[in-house]
Amino acid sequence: MKPGLKFSHFGIPCKDSQPPFYLEGGKVWFNNFDEEPYAVEWLKFEDGSPMPEILQKMPHIAFEVENLEEALKDEKVIVEPFAAGENLTCAFIEADGFAVELMQRG
């Protein structure tokens, strides 16, 4: 594993459940993975979501990093950094055909 990565959660697209939180810019519903016993983030994408198809159709893994800007250097960024909460900034990269979320708290 790359240095500086701390496992956070798995993100899994769903169709049947309705997660409680909404990210308007992404047209996606989600739950609080910090409150899940197995660190799962359920994602329900609305029609017309601007999020990449790889996120809408495949699970992703997420890691916390100390410095998001530094962690994104030399990576294939598929979703630029965005505020995902009061003290959380996230971005997505593609690594070997798989989506990886990088998150910085604070």
Coordinates of C-alpha atoms in Angstrom, one line a residue:
M1 CA 0.0 0.0 0.0
K2 CA 1.2 3.5 -0.7
P3 CA 2.6 5.4 2.3
G4 CA 0.2 7.8 3.9
L5 CA -3.0 6.0 3.2
K6 CA -5.4 5.1 6.0
F7 CA -8.4 2.9 5.1
S8 CA -11.7 4.7 5.5
H9 CA -14.6 2.8 3.8
F10 CA -15.9 0.9 0.8
G11 CA -18.5 2.7 -1.4
I12 CA -21.1 0.5 -3.1
P13 CA -23.7 1.7 -5.6
C14 CA -27.2 0.6 -4.7
K15 CA -30.6 0.8 -6.4
D16 CA -33.1 -0.5 -3.8
S17 CA -32.3 1.4 -0.6
Q18 CA -32.6 5.2 0.0
P19 CA -29.6 6.6 1.9
P20 CA -30.5 9.6 4.1
F21 CA -28.0 12.3 2.8
Y22 CA -27.9 14.1 -0.5
L23 CA -25.0 15.7 -2.4
E24 CA -26.7 18.1 -4.8
G25 CA -23.7 18.7 -7.1
G26 CA -23.3 15.0 -7.6
K27 CA -27.0 14.1 -7.7
V28 CA -26.2 11.2 -5.3
W29 CA -27.7 10.0 -2.0
F30 CA -25.4 8.5 0.6
N31 CA -25.2 7.3 4.2
N32 CA -22.7 8.1 6.9
F33 CA -20.0 5.3 6.6
D34 CA -18.6 6.2 10.0
E35 CA -21.7 4.9 11.6
E36 CA -21.8 1.6 9.6
P37 CA -20.4 -1.5 11.4
Y38 CA -18.5 -2.6 8.3
A39 CA -17.5 0.9 6.9
V40 CA -19.8 0.7 3.9
E41 CA -21.0 3.8 2.1
W42 CA -24.2 3.1 0.1
L43 CA -24.6 5.3 -2.9
K44 CA -27.8 5.9 -4.9
F45 CA -27.2 8.0 -8.0
E46 CA -30.0 9.9 -9.7
D47 CA -30.5 10.0 -13.4
G48 CA -28.3 12.6 -14.9
S49 CA -25.7 12.4 -12.1
P50 CA -22.5 14.1 -13.3
M51 CA -20.4 11.5 -11.4
P52 CA -18.2 9.2 -13.6
E53 CA -19.8 6.0 -14.7
I54 CA -17.1 4.0 -12.9
L55 CA -18.4 5.4 -9.6
Q56 CA -22.1 4.8 -10.5
K57 CA -21.6 1.2 -11.6
M58 CA -18.7 -0.2 -9.5
P59 CA -17.7 -0.2 -5.8
H60 CA -14.8 2.0 -4.7
I61 CA -12.4 2.0 -1.8
A62 CA -11.6 5.2 0.2
F63 CA -8.6 6.3 2.1
E64 CA -7.9 9.2 4.4
V65 CA -4.8 11.2 3.6
E66 CA -3.0 14.0 5.5
N67 CA -2.6 16.2 2.4
L68 CA -5.1 15.7 -0.4
E69 CA -3.3 18.0 -2.9
E70 CA -0.1 16.1 -2.5
A71 CA -1.8 12.7 -2.7
L72 CA -3.4 13.7 -6.1
K73 CA -0.1 14.5 -7.7
D74 CA 0.7 12.2 -10.7
E75 CA -2.7 10.5 -10.3
K76 CA -5.5 10.2 -12.9
V77 CA -8.1 12.4 -11.2
I78 CA -11.6 11.6 -12.2
V79 CA -13.5 13.9 -9.7
E80 CA -11.7 17.0 -8.6
P81 CA -11.6 17.9 -4.9
F82 CA -15.0 18.9 -3.4
A83 CA -16.4 19.6 0.0
A84 CA -18.3 16.5 1.2
G85 CA -19.1 17.8 4.6
E86 CA -18.2 20.4 7.1
N87 CA -14.7 19.2 7.7
L88 CA -14.2 16.8 4.8
T89 CA -12.7 17.3 1.3
C90 CA -12.8 14.4 -1.2
A91 CA -11.6 13.6 -4.6
F92 CA -11.6 10.4 -6.8
I93 CA -8.8 8.9 -8.9
E94 CA -8.7 6.0 -11.2
A95 CA -6.1 3.3 -10.5
D96 CA -5.9 0.2 -12.7
G97 CA -9.5 0.7 -13.9
F98 CA -10.8 1.0 -10.3
A99 CA -12.1 4.1 -8.5
V100 CA -10.3 5.2 -5.4
E101 CA -11.5 8.0 -3.1
L102 CA -9.0 10.1 -1.3
M103 CA -10.2 12.2 1.7
Q104 CA -8.8 14.9 3.9
R105 CA -10.4 15.8 7.2
G106 CA -10.1 19.2 8.7

